[in-house]
Structure formats: structure tokens, C-alpha cells
Amino acid sequence: MATRTKSTATPLYAIAGAGDLAVEKFREVSDDVTSRFATLDQKTLQAELAKRQTKLTARFEALAADAKTVPAKLRELPSFAQASLTTVLGQAEETYEDLAVRGKDLVTRIRSQQTTEELVAQAQTTLSKAKATRTTARKTTDTTSRNVKATATSARKTAKSASKAVTDAATKVGD
């Protein structure tokens, strides 16, 4: 049985563990199906179907004979259901814990891989460059804004001086 993991990341570890388990089982089933289809022929298929039909017929006959005990079994149903629920809940908790441990192992393994460490280093470098670019852009914007204001003020003063000079010149032309 797995050791219980106490942390806020446990649900995430359980999800990662479930995904890892699903991939593992899918690969197993895929390999099994591939090997079965490789050896499957019509004769084998018919023999397998006949064997299963015989088993189903025997099972049906056993169930029909068992039908006489249904009332007694119905009386036992509530206690059976309670016991089954308790068992299923225990299994679910154990499975959850197993998945959480499996997921934590997977995450730990991925975090310690060289490619993951290189990716984290690249991300940190990119983040540092982005911050530097943002700072440079902000300083450039501030400087440009000051320069635009200064240029506008200078242009306004120059225009005012030019206007005054034109007015003064116009008044002297008539003298």
C-alpha cells in the first residue's frame, strides 16, 4: 500500500498518476490487441464463439435455477449493499493514495530531468530579458515624452517669437 501524501498538491499528483496509469494500460491493451489480431483466423474465431456460447448457456441455466432464492436474497440486499459500499470506499481511498504517490513520483522524475532543467533555465532567461525590455521601453517612453514636451514648448516659443517678429516687421514696413 502507498504511503499517504499530505499536501495541497495531492489532487494534482493523483491526476498525474491517473494519466500515467492510463497511458500504461493503453499501451498494454494495444500490445495485447495487436498480438491477438496477428494470430486470429476464421476457424479460431468460430471455435472461440462456440465456447463462449456454451458458457453463456450454462450461466443462464444456473441463473434460472437460482431464481427461486431471489426473495431471500432481496432481504439480504441492504446489508450486502452497505458492506459493498464500505469495501468500494476503502478501495477508492487506497487507489487515490496510490495514484497520488505515482503522480508525485512522475512529477519528481520529470522535474529532475536535464531537459526540464534546461527549459526552466530558458524560461528564466526569457523572463529576465522581457523585464529588461519592459524597463528599457518604459525609460525610452519617459525620455521621449519629456523630449516631445520640450520640443513642443520650444516650438511654441519659437512660433510666438516669429509671430512677434512678423508683427513688428509689418508695423515698420509702413514707417
Short mmCIF file of C-alpha atoms in Angstrom, two decimals:
data_model
loop_
_atom_site.label_atom_id
_atom_site.label_comp_id
_atom_site.label_asym_id
_atom_site.label_seq_id
_atom_site.Cartn_x
_atom_site.Cartn_y
_atom_site.Cartn_z
CA MET A 1 0.00 0.00 0.00
CA ALA A 2 1.19 3.51 -0.80
CA THR A 3 2.19 5.99 1.85
CA ARG A 4 -0.30 8.79 2.40
CA THR A 5 0.79 12.11 0.92
CA LYS A 6 -0.40 15.24 2.76
CA SER A 7 -0.19 18.42 0.73
CA THR A 8 -2.30 20.73 -1.36
CA ALA A 9 -0.68 19.23 -4.47
CA THR A 10 -2.05 15.73 -3.75
CA PRO A 11 -5.07 16.07 -6.09
CA LEU A 12 -2.74 17.22 -8.87
CA TYR A 13 -0.42 14.31 -8.16
CA ALA A 14 -3.41 11.95 -8.27
CA ILE A 15 -4.43 13.36 -11.67
CA ALA A 16 -0.88 13.00 -12.99
CA GLY A 17 -0.73 9.45 -11.60
CA ALA A 18 -4.08 8.57 -13.20
CA GLY A 19 -2.87 9.88 -16.56
CA ASP A 20 0.36 7.92 -16.28
CA LEU A 21 -1.55 4.76 -15.35
CA ALA A 22 -3.98 5.28 -18.24
CA VAL A 23 -1.11 5.56 -20.72
CA GLU A 24 0.50 2.43 -19.28
CA LYS A 25 -2.75 0.42 -19.52
CA PHE A 26 -3.49 1.73 -23.02
CA ARG A 27 -0.08 0.51 -24.18
CA GLU A 28 -0.67 -2.90 -22.61
CA VAL A 29 -4.10 -3.24 -24.23
CA SER A 30 -2.76 -2.04 -27.56
CA ASP A 31 0.02 -4.64 -27.47
CA ASP A 32 -2.47 -7.36 -26.43
CA VAL A 33 -4.95 -6.50 -29.20
CA THR A 34 -2.17 -6.34 -31.77
CA SER A 35 -0.86 -9.78 -30.80
CA ARG A 36 -4.36 -11.31 -30.77
CA PHE A 37 -5.25 -9.98 -34.22
CA ALA A 38 -1.95 -11.21 -35.60
CA THR A 39 -2.91 -14.82 -34.81
CA LEU A 40 -6.66 -14.54 -35.49
CA ASP A 41 -8.22 -16.58 -38.28
CA GLN A 42 -11.83 -17.56 -39.11
CA LYS A 43 -11.58 -21.07 -37.65
CA THR A 44 -10.17 -19.86 -34.33
CA LEU A 45 -12.82 -17.15 -34.12
CA GLN A 46 -15.67 -19.64 -34.68
CA ALA A 47 -14.26 -22.03 -32.06
CA GLU A 48 -13.96 -19.19 -29.51
CA LEU A 49 -17.54 -18.03 -30.20
CA ALA A 50 -18.89 -21.58 -29.80
CA LYS A 51 -17.01 -22.00 -26.49
CA ARG A 52 -18.36 -18.71 -25.14
CA GLN A 53 -21.90 -19.53 -26.27
CA THR A 54 -21.72 -22.79 -24.31
CA LYS A 55 -20.51 -20.94 -21.21
CA LEU A 56 -23.28 -18.34 -21.52
CA THR A 57 -25.94 -21.03 -21.89
CA ALA A 58 -24.69 -22.80 -18.76
CA ARG A 59 -24.61 -19.50 -16.87
CA PHE A 60 -28.17 -18.66 -17.96
CA GLU A 61 -29.43 -22.07 -16.80
CA ALA A 62 -27.71 -21.59 -13.44
CA LEU A 63 -29.34 -18.18 -13.04
CA ALA A 64 -32.76 -19.59 -13.91
CA ALA A 65 -32.35 -22.30 -11.26
CA ASP A 66 -31.18 -19.67 -8.79
CA ALA A 67 -34.33 -17.56 -9.35
CA LYS A 68 -36.13 -19.46 -6.56
CA THR A 69 -33.83 -17.90 -3.96
CA VAL A 70 -34.48 -14.31 -5.08
CA PRO A 71 -36.85 -13.32 -2.19
CA ALA A 72 -34.30 -14.37 0.43
CA LYS A 73 -31.54 -12.56 -1.41
CA LEU A 74 -33.66 -9.39 -1.60
CA ARG A 75 -33.93 -9.36 2.20
CA GLU A 76 -30.14 -9.55 2.43
CA LEU A 77 -29.64 -6.76 -0.12
CA PRO A 78 -29.40 -3.75 2.28
CA SER A 79 -26.63 -5.30 4.39
CA PHE A 80 -24.87 -6.54 1.25
CA ALA A 81 -25.08 -3.06 -0.29
CA GLN A 82 -23.68 -1.45 2.87
CA ALA A 83 -20.79 -3.90 3.03
CA SER A 84 -20.07 -3.43 -0.67
CA LEU A 85 -20.13 0.36 -0.31
CA THR A 86 -17.70 0.22 2.60
CA THR A 87 -15.38 -2.01 0.57
CA VAL A 88 -15.59 0.21 -2.51
CA LEU A 89 -14.91 3.36 -0.49
CA GLY A 90 -11.85 1.75 1.09
CA GLN A 91 -10.60 0.67 -2.32
CA ALA A 92 -11.24 4.15 -3.74
CA GLU A 93 -9.23 5.79 -0.95
CA GLU A 94 -6.39 3.34 -1.43
CA THR A 95 -6.46 3.86 -5.20
CA TYR A 96 -6.44 7.64 -4.73
CA GLU A 97 -3.41 7.38 -2.46
CA ASP A 98 -1.63 5.07 -4.91
CA LEU A 99 -2.33 7.46 -7.79
CA ALA A 100 -1.11 10.44 -5.75
CA VAL A 101 2.16 8.65 -4.94
CA ARG A 102 2.54 7.58 -8.57
CA GLY A 103 1.88 11.14 -9.76
CA LYS A 104 4.32 12.62 -7.25
CA ASP A 105 6.99 10.18 -8.43
CA LEU A 106 6.26 11.11 -12.06
CA VAL A 107 6.41 14.85 -11.35
CA THR A 108 9.63 14.43 -9.36
CA ARG A 109 11.16 12.39 -12.17
CA ILE A 110 10.16 14.98 -14.79
CA ARG A 111 11.41 17.89 -12.68
CA SER A 112 14.84 16.30 -12.27
CA GLN A 113 15.33 15.56 -15.99
CA GLN A 114 18.02 17.61 -17.69
CA THR A 115 15.64 18.77 -20.43
CA THR A 116 13.22 20.12 -17.82
CA GLU A 117 16.02 21.94 -16.01
CA GLU A 118 17.20 23.43 -19.34
CA LEU A 119 13.65 24.53 -20.12
CA VAL A 120 13.30 26.20 -16.71
CA ALA A 121 16.64 27.98 -17.24
CA GLN A 122 15.50 29.17 -20.69
CA ALA A 123 12.21 30.39 -19.23
CA GLN A 124 14.05 32.32 -16.51
CA THR A 125 16.37 33.89 -19.10
CA THR A 126 13.41 34.83 -21.28
CA LEU A 127 11.64 36.34 -18.28
CA SER A 128 14.73 38.38 -17.35
CA LYS A 129 15.05 39.64 -20.93
CA ALA A 130 11.35 40.54 -21.01
CA LYS A 131 11.69 42.50 -17.77
CA ALA A 132 14.77 44.31 -19.09
CA THR A 133 12.97 45.12 -22.34
CA ARG A 134 9.99 46.43 -20.41
CA THR A 135 12.25 48.63 -18.26
CA THR A 136 14.11 49.94 -21.30
CA ALA A 137 10.85 50.62 -23.12
CA ARG A 138 9.45 52.47 -20.09
CA LYS A 139 12.61 54.61 -19.78
CA THR A 140 12.62 55.29 -23.52
CA THR A 141 8.95 56.27 -23.36
CA ASP A 142 9.61 58.60 -20.44
CA THR A 143 12.59 60.19 -22.20
CA THR A 144 10.69 60.53 -25.46
CA SER A 145 7.74 62.04 -23.65
CA ARG A 146 10.00 64.64 -22.00
CA ASN A 147 11.70 65.37 -25.32
CA VAL A 148 8.36 65.79 -27.09
CA LYS A 149 7.16 68.17 -24.38
CA ALA A 150 10.40 70.15 -24.56
CA THR A 151 10.23 70.28 -28.35
CA ALA A 152 6.60 71.38 -28.24
CA THR A 153 7.42 74.10 -25.71
CA SER A 154 10.38 75.25 -27.80
CA ALA A 155 8.26 75.23 -30.97
CA ARG A 156 5.55 77.23 -29.21
CA LYS A 157 8.10 79.80 -28.01
CA THR A 158 9.69 79.97 -31.46
CA ALA A 159 6.29 80.42 -33.10
CA LYS A 160 5.42 83.17 -30.60
CA SER A 161 8.76 84.90 -31.25
CA ALA A 162 8.32 84.54 -35.02
CA SER A 163 4.79 85.91 -34.77
CA LYS A 164 6.02 88.89 -32.77
CA ALA A 165 8.88 89.46 -35.22
CA VAL A 166 6.46 89.36 -38.17
CA THR A 167 4.10 91.78 -36.41
CA ASP A 168 7.00 94.14 -35.55
CA ALA A 169 8.30 93.95 -39.13
CA ALA A 170 4.85 94.65 -40.52
CA THR A 171 4.48 97.76 -38.39
CA LYS A 172 7.92 99.04 -39.50
CA VAL A 173 7.18 98.49 -43.22
CA GLY A 174 4.68 101.32 -43.20
CA ASP A 175 7.03 103.76 -41.43
#
